Amino acid sequence: MIRGIVDEVLFLKDGTAAALDYKFAEFNGEIYDTYLTQIYCYSLLIKENTGRDVNRGYLVYTRSKTNLWKSP
């Protein structure tokens, strides 16, 4: 069983959803495996609870001016 609290769930125009996670950190050019694992787990939770496909995730680095990471 996976449990967690997603910071935000985005419902996109194409009918899918996405996880958005805030990191109280500065972006240093590297996406850590733990962050990716967290986004994947959140995506599973979103799919399970909403029934919507989840094809992407986002990380917001709150200590960097405009750094938003979007999964491919």
CSV table of C-alpha atoms in Angstrom, one decimal:
chain,number,residue,atom,x,y,z
A,1,MET,CA,0.0,0.0,0.0
A,2,ILE,CA,1.2,3.4,-0.9
A,3,ARG,CA,0.2,6.4,1.2
A,4,GLY,CA,1.1,10.1,1.0
A,5,ILE,CA,-0.1,13.6,0.6
A,6,VAL,CA,0.4,15.2,-2.8
A,7,ASP,CA,1.1,19.0,-2.6
A,8,GLU,CA,-1.1,19.7,-5.6
A,9,VAL,CA,-3.0,17.7,-8.2
A,10,LEU,CA,-3.3,19.5,-11.6
A,11,PHE,CA,-6.3,18.6,-13.8
A,12,LEU,CA,-5.2,19.3,-17.4
A,13,LYS,CA,-7.2,20.2,-20.4
A,14,ASP,CA,-6.5,16.9,-22.1
A,15,GLY,CA,-8.4,15.0,-19.3
A,16,THR,CA,-5.3,13.8,-17.6
A,17,ALA,CA,-3.9,14.8,-14.2
A,18,ALA,CA,-0.4,15.6,-12.9
A,19,ALA,CA,1.4,15.7,-9.6
A,20,LEU,CA,3.0,19.0,-8.6
A,21,ASP,CA,5.4,18.9,-5.7
A,22,TYR,CA,7.0,21.8,-4.0
A,23,LYS,CA,10.7,21.5,-2.8
A,24,PHE,CA,12.0,24.0,-0.3
A,25,ALA,CA,15.4,23.9,-2.1
A,26,GLU,CA,17.4,25.6,-4.9
A,27,PHE,CA,17.6,23.9,-8.2
A,28,ASN,CA,21.2,22.8,-8.8
A,29,GLY,CA,20.7,21.2,-12.2
A,30,GLU,CA,20.1,17.7,-10.9
A,31,ILE,CA,16.9,15.8,-10.4
A,32,TYR,CA,17.4,13.4,-7.6
A,33,ASP,CA,16.1,9.8,-7.9
A,34,THR,CA,14.2,10.2,-4.6
A,35,TYR,CA,12.3,13.1,-6.1
A,36,LEU,CA,11.4,11.1,-9.2
A,37,THR,CA,10.3,8.1,-7.0
A,38,GLN,CA,8.1,10.5,-5.1
A,39,ILE,CA,6.5,11.9,-8.3
A,40,TYR,CA,5.9,8.3,-9.5
A,41,CYS,CA,4.3,7.3,-6.2
A,42,TYR,CA,2.1,10.4,-6.2
A,43,SER,CA,1.1,9.6,-9.8
A,44,LEU,CA,-0.1,6.2,-8.8
A,45,LEU,CA,-2.1,7.7,-5.9
A,46,ILE,CA,-3.7,10.2,-8.2
A,47,LYS,CA,-4.6,7.5,-10.7
A,48,GLU,CA,-6.0,5.3,-8.0
A,49,ASN,CA,-8.1,8.1,-6.4
A,50,THR,CA,-9.3,10.0,-9.5
A,51,GLY,CA,-9.3,7.4,-12.3
A,52,ARG,CA,-7.4,9.8,-14.5
A,53,ASP,CA,-4.3,9.0,-16.4
A,54,VAL,CA,-1.2,10.7,-15.1
A,55,ASN,CA,1.4,11.3,-17.8
A,56,ARG,CA,3.6,13.9,-16.2
A,57,GLY,CA,4.7,15.5,-13.0
A,58,TYR,CA,6.2,18.8,-11.9
A,59,LEU,CA,8.7,19.9,-9.3
A,60,VAL,CA,8.8,23.5,-8.1
A,61,TYR,CA,12.0,24.6,-6.4
A,62,THR,CA,10.8,27.4,-4.1
A,63,ARG,CA,14.2,28.8,-3.4
A,64,SER,CA,15.0,29.3,-7.1
A,65,LYS,CA,13.5,32.2,-8.9
A,66,THR,CA,11.7,30.5,-11.8
A,67,ASN,CA,12.8,26.9,-11.8
A,68,LEU,CA,10.0,24.5,-12.6
A,69,TRP,CA,10.9,21.0,-13.6
A,70,LYS,CA,8.5,19.1,-15.9
A,71,SER,CA,8.8,15.4,-16.5
A,72,PRO,CA,9.3,14.4,-20.1
